[in-house]
Every structure is written in structure tokens, then in C-alpha cells.
Tab-separated table of N, CA and C in Angstrom:
chain	number	residue	atom	x	y	z
A	1	UNK	N	175.795	242.799	176.732
A	1	UNK	CA	175.224	243.249	175.033
A	1	UNK	C	174.908	244.148	174.556
A	2	UNK	N	174.960	245.133	173.313
A	2	UNK	CA	174.590	246.102	172.454
A	2	UNK	C	173.119	245.695	172.091
A	3	UNK	N	172.703	246.945	172.089
A	3	UNK	CA	170.702	247.089	171.874
A	3	UNK	C	170.838	246.230	170.217
A	4	UNK	N	172.121	246.800	169.243
A	4	UNK	CA	171.047	245.788	167.791
A	4	UNK	C	171.255	244.679	167.965
A	5	UNK	N	172.528	243.774	168.680
A	5	UNK	CA	172.113	243.100	168.383
A	5	UNK	C	171.307	242.275	170.388
A	6	UNK	N	170.736	242.956	170.271
A	6	UNK	CA	169.353	242.261	171.204
A	6	UNK	C	167.995	242.212	170.593
A	7	UNK	N	168.110	243.489	170.091
A	7	UNK	CA	167.137	243.656	168.423
A	7	UNK	C	167.515	242.417	167.698
A	8	UNK	N	168.542	242.184	167.432
A	8	UNK	CA	168.256	241.280	165.847
A	8	UNK	C	168.596	238.937	166.111
A	9	UNK	N	169.455	239.163	168.587
A	9	UNK	CA	168.155	238.349	168.653
A	9	UNK	C	166.951	237.965	168.316
A	10	UNK	N	165.730	239.458	169.160
A	10	UNK	CA	164.934	238.877	169.443
A	10	UNK	C	164.252	238.820	167.995
A	11	UNK	N	164.761	239.186	166.931
A	11	UNK	CA	163.803	238.499	165.692
A	11	UNK	C	163.830	237.429	165.288
A	12	UNK	N	165.445	236.608	165.288
A	12	UNK	CA	165.776	235.744	165.286
A	12	UNK	C	165.070	233.798	165.769
A	13	UNK	N	164.833	234.977	167.038
A	13	UNK	CA	163.870	233.304	168.771
A	13	UNK	C	163.456	233.671	167.137
A	14	UNK	N	162.224	233.894	166.691
A	14	UNK	CA	161.046	233.073	165.687
A	14	UNK	C	161.524	231.974	165.100
A	15	UNK	N	162.479	231.948	165.270
A	15	UNK	CA	162.668	231.270	163.924
A	15	UNK	C	162.392	229.380	164.442
A	16	UNK	N	162.754	228.513	163.419
A	16	UNK	CA	163.333	227.169	164.276
A	16	UNK	C	164.214	226.610	163.999
A	17	UNK	N	165.410	226.769	163.304
A	17	UNK	CA	167.056	227.506	162.779
A	17	UNK	C	166.509	228.239	161.921
A	18	UNK	N	168.855	227.826	161.044
A	18	UNK	CA	168.807	229.127	160.697
A	18	UNK	C	168.238	228.930	158.896
A	19	UNK	N	168.144	227.862	159.156
A	19	UNK	CA	167.390	227.991	156.976
A	19	UNK	C	165.936	228.402	157.073
A	20	UNK	N	165.812	228.601	157.897
A	20	UNK	CA	164.385	230.040	157.787
A	20	UNK	C	164.078	230.790	157.982
A	21	UNK	N	165.576	230.476	158.538
A	21	UNK	CA	166.050	232.444	159.145
A	21	UNK	C	166.805	232.857	157.827
A	22	UNK	N	167.553	232.292	157.122
A	22	UNK	CA	167.346	232.402	155.844
A	22	UNK	C	166.943	233.119	154.939
A	23	UNK	N	165.766	232.179	154.561
A	23	UNK	CA	165.006	232.298	153.866
A	23	UNK	C	163.999	233.597	154.162
A	24	UNK	N	163.524	233.897	155.687
A	24	UNK	CA	162.559	234.742	156.148
A	24	UNK	C	163.614	236.019	155.637
A	25	UNK	N	164.994	235.627	155.905
A	25	UNK	CA	166.392	236.950	155.761
A	25	UNK	C	165.874	237.445	153.837
A	26	UNK	N	165.594	236.759	152.677
A	26	UNK	CA	165.760	237.120	151.364
A	26	UNK	C	164.465	237.401	150.828
A	27	UNK	N	163.722	237.115	151.570
A	27	UNK	CA	162.053	237.527	151.852
A	27	UNK	C	162.230	239.623	151.812
A	28	UNK	N	163.117	239.236	152.538
A	28	UNK	CA	162.335	240.944	154.220
A	28	UNK	C	163.381	242.113	152.705
A	29	UNK	N	164.626	241.331	152.005
A	29	UNK	CA	165.809	242.399	151.560
A	29	UNK	C	166.670	242.849	152.260
A	30	UNK	N	167.409	244.038	152.220
A	30	UNK	CA	167.987	245.256	153.671
A	30	UNK	C	167.278	244.779	154.024
A	31	UNK	N	167.543	244.702	156.016
A	31	UNK	CA	166.798	245.123	157.443
A	31	UNK	C	167.756	246.961	157.268
A	32	UNK	N	166.583	247.562	157.854
A	32	UNK	CA	167.194	248.886	158.923
A	32	UNK	C	168.140	249.239	159.706
A	33	UNK	N	168.519	249.917	159.496
A	33	UNK	CA	169.753	250.605	160.243
A	33	UNK	C	169.136	250.163	162.433
A	34	UNK	N	169.330	249.984	163.043
A	34	UNK	CA	169.281	250.109	164.416
A	34	UNK	C	170.349	250.822	164.797
A	35	UNK	N	169.763	251.910	164.749
A	35	UNK	CA	170.825	253.535	165.401
A	35	UNK	C	170.314	253.565	167.249
A	36	UNK	N	170.430	252.912	167.688
A	36	UNK	CA	170.546	254.477	169.566
A	36	UNK	C	170.983	254.460	169.630
A	37	UNK	N	170.253	256.095	169.904
A	37	UNK	CA	170.820	257.626	170.821
A	37	UNK	C	170.792	256.936	172.158
A	38	UNK	N	172.027	257.661	173.280
A	38	UNK	CA	172.106	257.521	174.403
A	38	UNK	C	170.462	258.630	174.930
A	39	UNK	N	170.633	258.399	176.246
A	39	UNK	CA	168.745	258.937	176.693
A	39	UNK	C	169.914	259.753	177.956
A	40	UNK	N	169.913	261.309	177.798
A	40	UNK	CA	170.310	261.531	178.971
A	40	UNK	C	169.738	262.614	179.627
A	41	UNK	N	170.054	263.118	180.986
A	41	UNK	CA	169.326	264.072	181.967
A	41	UNK	C	169.443	265.243	181.640
A	42	UNK	N	168.958	266.357	182.424
A	42	UNK	CA	169.246	267.594	183.336
A	42	UNK	C	170.559	268.351	182.198
A	43	UNK	N	171.301	267.261	184.056
A	43	UNK	CA	172.927	267.626	183.558
A	43	UNK	C	173.610	266.825	182.684
A	44	UNK	N	172.551	266.479	182.325
A	44	UNK	CA	173.863	265.926	180.242
A	44	UNK	C	174.389	264.661	180.742
A	45	UNK	N	174.390	263.562	181.768
A	45	UNK	CA	174.453	263.528	182.259
A	45	UNK	C	174.006	261.032	181.043
A	46	UNK	N	174.889	260.103	181.195
A	46	UNK	CA	174.394	259.459	179.963
A	46	UNK	C	173.047	258.520	181.547
A	47	UNK	N	171.609	258.093	181.093
A	47	UNK	CA	170.825	257.784	181.698
A	47	UNK	C	170.040	256.451	180.861
A	48	UNK	N	170.826	256.193	179.340
A	48	UNK	CA	170.479	254.872	179.254
A	48	UNK	C	170.519	255.090	177.526
A	49	UNK	N	169.563	254.157	177.034
A	49	UNK	CA	169.756	254.251	175.126
A	49	UNK	C	168.472	253.977	174.744
A	50	UNK	N	168.288	254.940	174.239
A	50	UNK	CA	166.943	254.903	172.983
A	50	UNK	C	167.084	253.933	172.290
A	51	UNK	N	166.538	253.080	171.617
A	51	UNK	CA	166.387	252.486	170.400
A	51	UNK	C	164.823	253.032	169.575
A	52	UNK	N	164.786	253.479	167.762
A	52	UNK	CA	163.643	253.283	167.028
A	52	UNK	C	162.791	252.382	167.692
A	53	UNK	N	161.795	253.233	167.847
A	53	UNK	CA	160.465	252.393	168.002
A	53	UNK	C	160.278	253.203	169.915
A	54	UNK	N	160.682	254.472	170.259
A	54	UNK	CA	160.682	254.410	171.499
A	54	UNK	C	159.880	255.299	171.290
A	55	UNK	N	159.254	256.076	172.006
A	55	UNK	CA	159.114	256.903	172.360
A	55	UNK	C	159.353	258.398	172.172
A	56	UNK	N	160.791	257.783	172.725
A	56	UNK	CA	161.413	259.692	173.094
A	56	UNK	C	162.000	259.432	171.578
A	57	UNK	N	161.947	258.682	170.965
A	57	UNK	CA	162.973	258.767	170.197
A	57	UNK	C	162.792	259.113	168.937
A	58	UNK	N	163.576	260.358	168.745
A	58	UNK	CA	163.543	261.681	167.139
A	58	UNK	C	164.376	261.414	166.780
A	59	UNK	N	164.062	261.793	165.513
A	59	UNK	CA	165.224	261.645	163.953
A	59	UNK	C	165.886	263.431	164.234
């Protein structure tokens, strides 16, 4: 699974059913974009994914 999907599923897990999730979604409006970045080592090799909120995620 890709990181944005995981984040969305973690958010949805707090609701008992789809109706509750839809009601909550209507109150928050458009959600922020989840824009993962690649983590690289000193040689430029990809070693992981960084998500907004991670300590080394910078805009």
C-alpha cells in the first residue's frame, strides 16, 4: 500500500461506519494533500519514504 492510502485508512479507522465518516468529512472540508517524499542515503539511494509530520520532512 502507498503511504497516502495508509494515512487515509488510519483516519477512517476511528469511525464505526461509512455514514459517520461522511458526516465528519463534511465538517472538515477538503483534506490536506499527503505528499510523501523519498528518503535517500549519502549515495543518493532511496532508503525509505518521508511523510508530512516526520521530523526530516521539509517543505
